XYZ file of N, CA and C in Angstrom:
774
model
N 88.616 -4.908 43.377
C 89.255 -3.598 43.316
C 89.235 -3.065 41.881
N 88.544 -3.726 40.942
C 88.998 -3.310 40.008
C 87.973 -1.901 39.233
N 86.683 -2.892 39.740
C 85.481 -1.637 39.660
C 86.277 -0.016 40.377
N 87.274 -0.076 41.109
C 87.554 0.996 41.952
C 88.116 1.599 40.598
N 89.318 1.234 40.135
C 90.063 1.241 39.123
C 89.932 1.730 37.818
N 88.264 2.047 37.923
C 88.395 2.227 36.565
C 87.785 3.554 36.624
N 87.980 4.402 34.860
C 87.899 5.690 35.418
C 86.351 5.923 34.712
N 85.876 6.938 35.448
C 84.541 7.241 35.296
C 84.500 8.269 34.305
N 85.138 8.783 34.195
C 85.429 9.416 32.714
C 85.962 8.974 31.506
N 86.155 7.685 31.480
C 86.873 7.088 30.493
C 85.933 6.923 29.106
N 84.099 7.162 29.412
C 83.317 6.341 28.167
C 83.668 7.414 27.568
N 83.713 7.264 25.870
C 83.609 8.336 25.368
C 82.198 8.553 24.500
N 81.339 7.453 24.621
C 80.348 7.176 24.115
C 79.119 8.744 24.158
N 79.580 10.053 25.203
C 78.799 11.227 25.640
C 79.520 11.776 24.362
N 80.671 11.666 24.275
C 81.644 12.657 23.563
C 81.209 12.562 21.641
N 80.874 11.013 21.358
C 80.281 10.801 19.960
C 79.088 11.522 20.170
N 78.324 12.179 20.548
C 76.947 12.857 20.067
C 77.325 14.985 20.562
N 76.758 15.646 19.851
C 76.371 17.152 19.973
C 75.243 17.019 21.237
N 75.647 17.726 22.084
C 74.778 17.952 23.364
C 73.506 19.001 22.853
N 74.312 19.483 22.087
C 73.540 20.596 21.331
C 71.988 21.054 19.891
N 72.601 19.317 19.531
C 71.909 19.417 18.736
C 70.213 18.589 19.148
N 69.569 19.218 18.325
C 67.586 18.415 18.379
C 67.661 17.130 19.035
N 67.041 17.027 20.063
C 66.728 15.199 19.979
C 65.715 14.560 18.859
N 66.363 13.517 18.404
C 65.619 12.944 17.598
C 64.516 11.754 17.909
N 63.595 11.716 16.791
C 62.623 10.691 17.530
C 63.038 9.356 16.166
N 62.096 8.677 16.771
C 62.398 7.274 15.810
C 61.061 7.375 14.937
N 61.377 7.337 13.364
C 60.312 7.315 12.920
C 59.231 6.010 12.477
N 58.022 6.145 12.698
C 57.280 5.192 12.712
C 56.718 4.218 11.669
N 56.847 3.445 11.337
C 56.316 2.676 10.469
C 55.595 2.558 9.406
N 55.422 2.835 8.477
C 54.965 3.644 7.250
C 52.920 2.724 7.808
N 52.235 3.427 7.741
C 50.972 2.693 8.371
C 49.887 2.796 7.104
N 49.757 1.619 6.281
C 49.743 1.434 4.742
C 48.084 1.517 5.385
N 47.552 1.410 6.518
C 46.089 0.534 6.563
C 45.335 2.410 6.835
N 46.093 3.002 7.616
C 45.913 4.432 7.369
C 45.683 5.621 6.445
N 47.084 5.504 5.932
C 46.433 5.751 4.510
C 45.321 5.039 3.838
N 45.491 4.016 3.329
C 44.077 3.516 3.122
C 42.849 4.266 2.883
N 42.928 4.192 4.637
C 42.040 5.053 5.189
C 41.346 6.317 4.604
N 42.620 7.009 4.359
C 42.643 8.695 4.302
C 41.789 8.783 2.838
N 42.720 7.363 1.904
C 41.969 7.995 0.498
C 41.176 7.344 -0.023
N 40.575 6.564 0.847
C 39.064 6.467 1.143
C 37.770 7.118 1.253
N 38.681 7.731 2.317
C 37.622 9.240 2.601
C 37.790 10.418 1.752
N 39.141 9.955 1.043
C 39.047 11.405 -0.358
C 38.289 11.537 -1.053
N 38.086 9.900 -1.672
C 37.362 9.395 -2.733
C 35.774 9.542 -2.116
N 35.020 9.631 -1.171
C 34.086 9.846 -0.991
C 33.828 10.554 -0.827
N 34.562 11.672 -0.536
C 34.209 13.494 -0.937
C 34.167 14.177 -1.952
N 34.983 13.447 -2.901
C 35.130 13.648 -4.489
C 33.368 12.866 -5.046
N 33.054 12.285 -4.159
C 31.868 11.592 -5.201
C 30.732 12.510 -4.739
N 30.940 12.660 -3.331
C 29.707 13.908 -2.794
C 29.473 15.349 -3.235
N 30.760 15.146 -3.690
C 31.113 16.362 -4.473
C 30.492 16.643 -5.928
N 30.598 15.399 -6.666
C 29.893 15.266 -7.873
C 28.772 15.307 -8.076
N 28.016 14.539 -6.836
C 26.450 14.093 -6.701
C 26.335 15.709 -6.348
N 26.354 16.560 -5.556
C 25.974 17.673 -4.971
C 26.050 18.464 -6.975
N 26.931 18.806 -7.552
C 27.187 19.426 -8.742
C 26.277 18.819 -9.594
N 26.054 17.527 -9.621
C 25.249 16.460 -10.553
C 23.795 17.545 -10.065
N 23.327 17.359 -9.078
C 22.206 17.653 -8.450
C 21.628 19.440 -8.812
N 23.021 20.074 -8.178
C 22.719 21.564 -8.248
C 22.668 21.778 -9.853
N 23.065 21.309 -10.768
C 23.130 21.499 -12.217
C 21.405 20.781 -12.667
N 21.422 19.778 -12.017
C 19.767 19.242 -12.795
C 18.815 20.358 -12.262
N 18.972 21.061 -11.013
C 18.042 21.678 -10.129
C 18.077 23.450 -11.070
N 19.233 23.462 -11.882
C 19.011 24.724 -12.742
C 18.608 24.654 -14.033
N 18.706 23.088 -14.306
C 18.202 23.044 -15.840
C 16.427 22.783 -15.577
N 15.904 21.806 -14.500
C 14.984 21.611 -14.593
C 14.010 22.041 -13.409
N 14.566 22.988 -12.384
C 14.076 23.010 -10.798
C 14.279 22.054 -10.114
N 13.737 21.850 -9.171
C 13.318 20.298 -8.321
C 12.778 19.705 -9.229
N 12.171 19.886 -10.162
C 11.434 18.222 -10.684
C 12.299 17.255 -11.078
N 11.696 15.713 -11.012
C 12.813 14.676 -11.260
C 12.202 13.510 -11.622
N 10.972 13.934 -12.368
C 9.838 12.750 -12.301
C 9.051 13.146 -13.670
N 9.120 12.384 -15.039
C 9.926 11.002 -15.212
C 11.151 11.846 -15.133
N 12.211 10.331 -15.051
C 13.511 10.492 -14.988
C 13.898 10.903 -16.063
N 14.042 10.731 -17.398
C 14.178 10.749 -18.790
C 13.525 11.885 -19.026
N 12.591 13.102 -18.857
C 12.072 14.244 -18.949
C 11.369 14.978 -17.810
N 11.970 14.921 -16.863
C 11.368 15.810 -15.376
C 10.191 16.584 -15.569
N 9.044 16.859 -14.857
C 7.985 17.303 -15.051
C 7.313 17.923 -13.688
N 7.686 16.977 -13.240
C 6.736 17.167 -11.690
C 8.434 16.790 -10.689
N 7.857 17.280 -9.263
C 8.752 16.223 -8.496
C 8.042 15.299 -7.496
N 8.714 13.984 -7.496
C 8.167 13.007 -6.650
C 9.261 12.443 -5.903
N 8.854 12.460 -4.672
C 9.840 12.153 -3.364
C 9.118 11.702 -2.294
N 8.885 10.203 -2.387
C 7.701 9.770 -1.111
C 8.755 10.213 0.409
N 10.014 9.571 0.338
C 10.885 9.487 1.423
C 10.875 10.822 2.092
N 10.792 12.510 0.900
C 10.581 13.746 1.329
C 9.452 14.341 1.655
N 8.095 14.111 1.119
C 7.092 14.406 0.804
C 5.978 14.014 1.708
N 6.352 12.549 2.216
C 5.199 11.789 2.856
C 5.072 11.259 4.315
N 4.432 11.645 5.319
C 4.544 11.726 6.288
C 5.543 9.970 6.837
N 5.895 10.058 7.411
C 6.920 8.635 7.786
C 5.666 7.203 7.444
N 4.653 7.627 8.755
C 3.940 6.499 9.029
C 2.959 5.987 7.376
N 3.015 6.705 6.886
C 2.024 6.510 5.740
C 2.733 6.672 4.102
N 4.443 6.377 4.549
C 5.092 5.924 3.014
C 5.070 4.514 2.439
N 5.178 3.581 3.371
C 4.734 2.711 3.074
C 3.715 1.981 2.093
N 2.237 2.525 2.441
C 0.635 2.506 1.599
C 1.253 3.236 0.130
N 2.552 4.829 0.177
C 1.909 5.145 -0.820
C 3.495 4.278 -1.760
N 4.557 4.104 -0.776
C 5.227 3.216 -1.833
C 4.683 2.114 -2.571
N 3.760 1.379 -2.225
C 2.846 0.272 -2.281
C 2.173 0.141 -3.649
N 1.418 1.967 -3.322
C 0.334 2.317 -4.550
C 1.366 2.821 -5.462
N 2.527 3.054 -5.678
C 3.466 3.486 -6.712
C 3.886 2.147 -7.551
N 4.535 1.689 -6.246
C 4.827 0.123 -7.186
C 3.589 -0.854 -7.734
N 2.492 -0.265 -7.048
C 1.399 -0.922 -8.351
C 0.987 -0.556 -9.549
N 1.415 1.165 -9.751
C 0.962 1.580 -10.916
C 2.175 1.147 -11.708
N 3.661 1.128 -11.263
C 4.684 0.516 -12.217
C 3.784 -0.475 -12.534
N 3.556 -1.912 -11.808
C 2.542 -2.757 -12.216
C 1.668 -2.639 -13.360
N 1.260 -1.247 -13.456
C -0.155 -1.468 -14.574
C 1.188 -1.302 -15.770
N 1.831 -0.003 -15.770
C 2.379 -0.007 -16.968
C 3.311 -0.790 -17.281
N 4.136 -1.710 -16.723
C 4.302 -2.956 -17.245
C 3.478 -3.705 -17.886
N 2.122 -3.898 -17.326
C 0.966 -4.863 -17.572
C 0.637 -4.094 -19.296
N 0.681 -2.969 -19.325
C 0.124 -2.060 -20.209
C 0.762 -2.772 -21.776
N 2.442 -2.703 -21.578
C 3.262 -3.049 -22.588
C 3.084 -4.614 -22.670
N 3.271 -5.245 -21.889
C 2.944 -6.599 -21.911
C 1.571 -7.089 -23.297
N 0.291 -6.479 -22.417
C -0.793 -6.685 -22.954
C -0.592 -6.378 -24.493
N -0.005 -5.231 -24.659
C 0.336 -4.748 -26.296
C 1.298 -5.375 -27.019
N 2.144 -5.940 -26.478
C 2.728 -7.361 -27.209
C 2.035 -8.411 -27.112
N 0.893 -8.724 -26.286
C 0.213 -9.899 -26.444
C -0.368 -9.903 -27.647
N -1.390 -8.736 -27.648
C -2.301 -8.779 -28.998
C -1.531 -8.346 -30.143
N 0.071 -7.861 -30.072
C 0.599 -8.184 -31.653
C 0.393 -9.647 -32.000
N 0.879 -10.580 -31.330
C 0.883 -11.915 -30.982
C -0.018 -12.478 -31.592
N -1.531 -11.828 -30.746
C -2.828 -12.360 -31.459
C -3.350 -12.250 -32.945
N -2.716 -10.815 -33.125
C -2.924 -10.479 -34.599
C -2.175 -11.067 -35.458
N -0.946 -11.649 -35.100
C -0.182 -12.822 -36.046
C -0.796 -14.028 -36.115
N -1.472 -14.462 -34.774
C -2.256 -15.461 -34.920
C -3.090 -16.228 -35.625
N -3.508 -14.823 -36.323
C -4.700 -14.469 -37.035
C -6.254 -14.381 -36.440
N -6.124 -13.221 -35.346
C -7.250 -13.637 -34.483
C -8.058 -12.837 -36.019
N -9.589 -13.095 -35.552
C -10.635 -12.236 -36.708
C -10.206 -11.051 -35.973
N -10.362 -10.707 -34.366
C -9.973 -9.442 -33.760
C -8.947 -8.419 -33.590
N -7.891 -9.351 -33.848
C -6.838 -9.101 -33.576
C -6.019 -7.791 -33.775
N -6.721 -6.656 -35.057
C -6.692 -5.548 -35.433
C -7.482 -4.700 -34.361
N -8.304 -5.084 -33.871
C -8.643 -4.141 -33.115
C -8.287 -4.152 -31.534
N -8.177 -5.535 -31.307
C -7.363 -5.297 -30.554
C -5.857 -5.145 -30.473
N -5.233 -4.936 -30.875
C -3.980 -4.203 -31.236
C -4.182 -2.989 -30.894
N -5.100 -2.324 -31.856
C -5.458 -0.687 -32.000
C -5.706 -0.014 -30.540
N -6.598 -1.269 -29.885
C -6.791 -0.644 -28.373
C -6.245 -1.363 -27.509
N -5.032 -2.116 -27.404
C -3.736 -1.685 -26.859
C -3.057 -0.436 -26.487
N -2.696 0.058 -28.012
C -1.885 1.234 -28.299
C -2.246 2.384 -27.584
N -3.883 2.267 -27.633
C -4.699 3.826 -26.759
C -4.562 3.423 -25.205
N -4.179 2.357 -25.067
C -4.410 1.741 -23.526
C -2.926 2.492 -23.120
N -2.109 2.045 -23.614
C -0.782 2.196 -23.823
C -0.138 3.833 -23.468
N -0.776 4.811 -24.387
C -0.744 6.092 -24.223
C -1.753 6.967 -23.523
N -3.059 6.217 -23.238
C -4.263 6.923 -22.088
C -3.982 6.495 -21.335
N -4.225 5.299 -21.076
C -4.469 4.676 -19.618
C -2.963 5.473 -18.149
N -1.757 4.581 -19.265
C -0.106 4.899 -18.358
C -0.584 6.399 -17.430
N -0.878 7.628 -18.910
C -0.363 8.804 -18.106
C -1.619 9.102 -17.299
N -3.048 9.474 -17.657
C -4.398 9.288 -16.796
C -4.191 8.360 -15.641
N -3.479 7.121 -15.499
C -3.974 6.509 -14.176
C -3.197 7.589 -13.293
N -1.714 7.835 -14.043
C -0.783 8.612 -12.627
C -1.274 9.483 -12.114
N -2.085 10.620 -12.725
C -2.382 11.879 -12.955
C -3.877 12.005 -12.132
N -4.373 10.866 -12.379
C -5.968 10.895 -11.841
C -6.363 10.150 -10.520
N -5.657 9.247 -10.745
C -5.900 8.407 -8.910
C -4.276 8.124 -8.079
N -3.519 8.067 -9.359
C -1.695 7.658 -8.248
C -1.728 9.398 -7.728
N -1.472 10.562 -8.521
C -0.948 11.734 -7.720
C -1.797 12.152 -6.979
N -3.698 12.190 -6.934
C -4.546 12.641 -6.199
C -4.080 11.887 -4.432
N -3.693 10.823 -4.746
C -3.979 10.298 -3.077
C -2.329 10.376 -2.408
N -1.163 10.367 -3.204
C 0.008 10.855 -3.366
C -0.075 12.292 -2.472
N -0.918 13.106 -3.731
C -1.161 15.045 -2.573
C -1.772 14.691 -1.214
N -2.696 13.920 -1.594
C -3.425 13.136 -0.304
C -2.982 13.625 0.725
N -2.262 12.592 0.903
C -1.121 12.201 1.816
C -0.411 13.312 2.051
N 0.414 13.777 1.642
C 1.159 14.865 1.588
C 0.462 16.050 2.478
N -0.278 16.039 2.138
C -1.054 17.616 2.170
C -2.220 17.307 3.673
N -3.019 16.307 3.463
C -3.914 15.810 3.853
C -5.229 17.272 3.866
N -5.495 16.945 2.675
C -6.598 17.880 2.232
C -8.308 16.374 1.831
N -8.927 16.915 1.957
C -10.315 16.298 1.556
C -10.063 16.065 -0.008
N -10.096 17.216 -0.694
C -10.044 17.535 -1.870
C -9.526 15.887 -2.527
N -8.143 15.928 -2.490
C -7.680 14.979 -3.150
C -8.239 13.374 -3.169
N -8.549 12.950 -1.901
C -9.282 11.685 -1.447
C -10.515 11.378 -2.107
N -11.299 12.541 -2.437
C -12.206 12.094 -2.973
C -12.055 12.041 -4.779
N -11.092 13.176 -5.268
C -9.897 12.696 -6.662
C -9.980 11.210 -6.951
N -8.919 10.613 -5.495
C -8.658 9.473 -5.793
C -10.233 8.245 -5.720
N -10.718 8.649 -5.006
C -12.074 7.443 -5.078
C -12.591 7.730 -6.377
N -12.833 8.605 -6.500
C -13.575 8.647 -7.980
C -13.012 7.989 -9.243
N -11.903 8.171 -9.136
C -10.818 7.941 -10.709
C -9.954 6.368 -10.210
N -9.970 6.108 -8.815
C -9.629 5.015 -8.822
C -10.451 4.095 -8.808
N -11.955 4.169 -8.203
C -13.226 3.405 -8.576
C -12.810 2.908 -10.048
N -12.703 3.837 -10.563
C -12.824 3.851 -12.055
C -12.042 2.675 -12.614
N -10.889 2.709 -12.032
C -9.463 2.603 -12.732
C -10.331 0.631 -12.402
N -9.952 0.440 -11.107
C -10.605 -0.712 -10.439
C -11.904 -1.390 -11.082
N -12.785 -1.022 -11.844
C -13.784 -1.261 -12.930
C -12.821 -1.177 -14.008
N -12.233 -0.846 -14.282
C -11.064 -1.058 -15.846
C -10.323 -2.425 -15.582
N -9.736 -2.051 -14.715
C -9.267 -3.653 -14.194
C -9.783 -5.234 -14.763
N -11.077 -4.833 -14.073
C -11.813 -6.076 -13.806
C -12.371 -6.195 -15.524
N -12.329 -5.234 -16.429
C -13.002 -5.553 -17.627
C -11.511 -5.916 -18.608
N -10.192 -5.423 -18.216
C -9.197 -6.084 -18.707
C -8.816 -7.364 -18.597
N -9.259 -7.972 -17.240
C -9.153 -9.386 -16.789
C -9.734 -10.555 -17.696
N -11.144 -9.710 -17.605
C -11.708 -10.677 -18.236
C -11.084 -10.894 -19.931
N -11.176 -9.996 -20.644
C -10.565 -9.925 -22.045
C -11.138 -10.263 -22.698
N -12.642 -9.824 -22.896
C -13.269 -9.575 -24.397
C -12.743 -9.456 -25.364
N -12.935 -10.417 -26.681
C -11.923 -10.131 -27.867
C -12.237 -9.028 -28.336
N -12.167 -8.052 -29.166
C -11.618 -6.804 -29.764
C -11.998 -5.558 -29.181
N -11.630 -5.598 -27.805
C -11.854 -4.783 -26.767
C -10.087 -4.340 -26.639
N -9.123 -4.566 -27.145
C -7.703 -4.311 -26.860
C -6.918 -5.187 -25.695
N -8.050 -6.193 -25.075
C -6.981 -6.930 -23.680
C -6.696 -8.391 -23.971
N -5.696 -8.286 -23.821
C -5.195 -10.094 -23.993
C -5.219 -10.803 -22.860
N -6.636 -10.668 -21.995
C -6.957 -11.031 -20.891
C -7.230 -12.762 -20.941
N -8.111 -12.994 -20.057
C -8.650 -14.405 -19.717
C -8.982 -14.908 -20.893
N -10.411 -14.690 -21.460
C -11.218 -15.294 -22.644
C -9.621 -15.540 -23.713
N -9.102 -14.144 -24.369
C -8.611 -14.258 -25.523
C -7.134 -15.173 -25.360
N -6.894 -15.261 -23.681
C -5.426 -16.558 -23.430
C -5.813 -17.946 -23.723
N -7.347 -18.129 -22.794
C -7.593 -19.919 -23.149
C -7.831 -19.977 -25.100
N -7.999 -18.770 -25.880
C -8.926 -18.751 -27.446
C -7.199 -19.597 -27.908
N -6.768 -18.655 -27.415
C -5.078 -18.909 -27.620
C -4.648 -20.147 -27.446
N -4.925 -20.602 -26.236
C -4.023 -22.039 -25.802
C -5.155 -23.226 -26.350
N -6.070 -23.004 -26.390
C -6.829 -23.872 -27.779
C -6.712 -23.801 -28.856
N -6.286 -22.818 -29.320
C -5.969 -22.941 -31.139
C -4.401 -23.186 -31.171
N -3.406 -23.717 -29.980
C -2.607 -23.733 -30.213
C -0.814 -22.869 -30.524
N -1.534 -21.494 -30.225
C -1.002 -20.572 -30.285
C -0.094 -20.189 -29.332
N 1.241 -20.842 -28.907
C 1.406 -20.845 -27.186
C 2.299 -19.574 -27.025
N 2.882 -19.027 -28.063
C 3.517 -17.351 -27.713
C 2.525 -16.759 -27.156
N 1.461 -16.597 -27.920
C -0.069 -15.675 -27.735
C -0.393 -16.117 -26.534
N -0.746 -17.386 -26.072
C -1.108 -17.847 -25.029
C -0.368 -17.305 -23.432
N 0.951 -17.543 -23.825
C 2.282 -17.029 -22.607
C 1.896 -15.744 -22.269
N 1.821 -15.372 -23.167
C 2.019 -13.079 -22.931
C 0.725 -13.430 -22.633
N -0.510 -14.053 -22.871
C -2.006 -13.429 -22.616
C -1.855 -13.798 -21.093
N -1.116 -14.859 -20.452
C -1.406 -15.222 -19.232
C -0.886 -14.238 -18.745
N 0.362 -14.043 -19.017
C 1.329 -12.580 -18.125
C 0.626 -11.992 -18.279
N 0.153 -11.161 -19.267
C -0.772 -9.804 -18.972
C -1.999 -9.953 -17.758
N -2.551 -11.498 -18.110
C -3.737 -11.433 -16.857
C -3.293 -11.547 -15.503
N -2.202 -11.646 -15.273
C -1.941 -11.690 -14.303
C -1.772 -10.382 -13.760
N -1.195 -9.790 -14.233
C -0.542 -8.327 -14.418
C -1.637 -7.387 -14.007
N -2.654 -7.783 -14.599
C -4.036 -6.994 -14.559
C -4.493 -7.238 -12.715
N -4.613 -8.735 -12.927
C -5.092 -9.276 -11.667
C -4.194 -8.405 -10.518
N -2.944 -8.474 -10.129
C -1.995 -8.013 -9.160
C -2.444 -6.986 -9.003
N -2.380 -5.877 -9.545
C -2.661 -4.622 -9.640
C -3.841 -4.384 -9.223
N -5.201 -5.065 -9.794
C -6.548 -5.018 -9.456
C -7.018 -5.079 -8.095
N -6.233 -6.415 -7.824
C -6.622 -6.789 -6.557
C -5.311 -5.664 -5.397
N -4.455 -5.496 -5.583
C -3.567 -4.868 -4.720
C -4.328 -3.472 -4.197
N -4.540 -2.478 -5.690
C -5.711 -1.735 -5.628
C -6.930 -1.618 -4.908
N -7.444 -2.551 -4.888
C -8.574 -2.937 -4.595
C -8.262 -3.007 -2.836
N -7.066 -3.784 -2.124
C -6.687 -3.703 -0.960
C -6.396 -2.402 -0.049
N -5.858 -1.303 -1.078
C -5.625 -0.208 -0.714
C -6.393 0.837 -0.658
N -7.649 0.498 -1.754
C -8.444 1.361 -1.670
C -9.211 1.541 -0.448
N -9.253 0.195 -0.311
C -10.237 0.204 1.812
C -9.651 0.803 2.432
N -8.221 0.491 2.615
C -7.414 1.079 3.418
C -7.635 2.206 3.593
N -7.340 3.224 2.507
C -7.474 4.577 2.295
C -8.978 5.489 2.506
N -10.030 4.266 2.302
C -10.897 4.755 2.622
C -11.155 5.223 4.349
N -11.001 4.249 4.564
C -10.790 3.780 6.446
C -10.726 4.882 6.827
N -8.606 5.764 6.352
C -8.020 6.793 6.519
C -8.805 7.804 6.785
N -9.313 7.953 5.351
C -10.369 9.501 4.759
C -11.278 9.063 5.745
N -11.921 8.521 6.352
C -13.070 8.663 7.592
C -12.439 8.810 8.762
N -11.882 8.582 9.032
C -11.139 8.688 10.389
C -10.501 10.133 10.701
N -10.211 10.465 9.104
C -9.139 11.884 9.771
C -10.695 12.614 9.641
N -11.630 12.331 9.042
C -13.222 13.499 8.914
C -12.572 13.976 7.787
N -12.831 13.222 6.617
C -13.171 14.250 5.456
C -14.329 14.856 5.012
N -14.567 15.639 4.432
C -15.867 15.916 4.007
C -15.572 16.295 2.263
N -17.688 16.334 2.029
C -17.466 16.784 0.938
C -17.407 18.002 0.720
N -17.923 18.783 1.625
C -17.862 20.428 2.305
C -16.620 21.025 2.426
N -16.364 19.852 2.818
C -14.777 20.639 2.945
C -13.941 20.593 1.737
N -13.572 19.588 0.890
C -13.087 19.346 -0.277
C -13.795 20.492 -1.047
N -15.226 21.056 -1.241
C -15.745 22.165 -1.971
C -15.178 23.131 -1.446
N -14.511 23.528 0.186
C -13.786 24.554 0.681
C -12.805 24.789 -0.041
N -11.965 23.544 0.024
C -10.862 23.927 -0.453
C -10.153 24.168 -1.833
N -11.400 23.311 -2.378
C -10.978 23.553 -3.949
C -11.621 25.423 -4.348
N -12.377 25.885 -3.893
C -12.627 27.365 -3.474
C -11.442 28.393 -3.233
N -10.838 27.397 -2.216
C -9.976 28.543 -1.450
C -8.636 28.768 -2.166
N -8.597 27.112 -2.801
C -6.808 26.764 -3.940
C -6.859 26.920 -5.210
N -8.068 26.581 -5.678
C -8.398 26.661 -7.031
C -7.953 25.295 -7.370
N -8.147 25.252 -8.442
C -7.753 23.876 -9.351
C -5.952 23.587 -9.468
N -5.256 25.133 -9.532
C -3.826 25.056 -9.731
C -3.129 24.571 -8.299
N -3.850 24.278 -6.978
C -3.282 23.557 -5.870
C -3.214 22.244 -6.648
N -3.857 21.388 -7.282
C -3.646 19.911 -7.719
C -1.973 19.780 -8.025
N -1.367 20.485 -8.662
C 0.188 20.297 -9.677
C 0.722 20.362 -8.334
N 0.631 21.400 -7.622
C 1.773 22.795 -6.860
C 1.764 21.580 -5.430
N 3.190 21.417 -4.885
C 3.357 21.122 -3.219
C 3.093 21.640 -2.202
N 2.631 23.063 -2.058
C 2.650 23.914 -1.597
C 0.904 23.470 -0.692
């Protein structure tokens, strides 16, 4: 009887709250992994932000060019420039010409080397180092790396046969750096063993690096050039046509992307 007994109006527990006022919610847990989150993604809009300003500011001081890095001149962009299937060959032929001009500086510290040695040659080859050094680097880019580079790009006749000609070339340079005639400028084969027989083992070290250097490049070259040849027959180049087009572009299509 007692449940009967008791009064149903008695809680006053309705009477402690405003009927009137907002319901409230419970607030949630401060969520540290969220934030996180958020300024995470700040910080990577702030950097896209920079790179985009970094970018639009180089693109008014210098245009698109971005090539060399240290004085822009040209622009080079295999990833933009070069059809998907065929970046590969020309990333290949890029990282071999880094190859030569590494090989380039190498070789020209070899024959300081030699000339301390006291080679009888050693002055002259030094001397033609230095021309190797400042001809060879910018002529190889210019004459067989950017011809097959537009190549590609463009797929014109014109350029393919650029590159056979000047890379023939380059590929006969090679093979006469390898060997290393003394006062010819290469601290090739001959002038490494002159070296590691007279005892000379600095001279000797750098002459091997350089021949090697030579070799990689030569022969890598030498792999790509088939390749490329293959290409240029297959797509039908001609020499007719390369005379077309150098007609129709003039000589100033070589620089221009267009």
């Amino acid at each position: 009887m007692s449940e009967f007994a008791q009064n149903p109006f008695a809680s006053s527990h309705s009477l402690d709250t405003n009927p009137f006022d907002d319901p409230t919610t419970a607030q949630p847990p401060h969520d540290s992994s969220r934030f996180e989150e958020l300024s995470r993604r700040e910080r990577d809009l702030e950097r896209r932000e920079q790179e985009l300003n970094q970018r639009a500011e180089h693109i008014r001081a210098h245009g698109r060019n971005n090539w060399p890095p240290f004085y822009p001149l040209i622009y080079h962009s295999i990833s933009e420039e070069i059809p998907e299937a065929s970046r590969p060959l020309i990333t290949r032929l890029y990282q071999l010409w880094l190859v030569l001009l590494g090989t380039l500086v190498i070789n020209m510290v070899a024959c300081i080397f030699l000339l301390v040695a006291g080679s009888s040659d050693g002055g002259k080859d030094l001397g033609g180092s230095i021309g190797y050094m400042f001809i060879i680097a910018p002529l190889s880019f210019l004459l067989w790396y950017r011809p097959i580079y537009n190549g590609y790009m463009k797929e014109q006749a014109l350029y393919y046969y650029f590159y056979f000609f000047f890379g023939g070339f380059h590929l006969l340079f090679s093979i006469y750096m390898i060997i290393g005639i003394p006062s010819t400028g290469s601290a090739g084969l001959i002038q490494t063993i002159q070296m590691y027989a007279q005892g000379h083992w600095a001279a000797g070290i750098l002459g091997t690096i350089a021949t090697v250097g030579w070799t990689i490049q030569g022969l890598g070259n030498g792999f790509y050039y088939r390749q490329i040849w293959n290409h240029h027959t297959a797509a039908g180049h001609t020499m007719d046509k390369a005379k077309s087009e150098l007609a129709s572009h003039g000589a100033k299509a070589y620089f221009t992307r267009g």
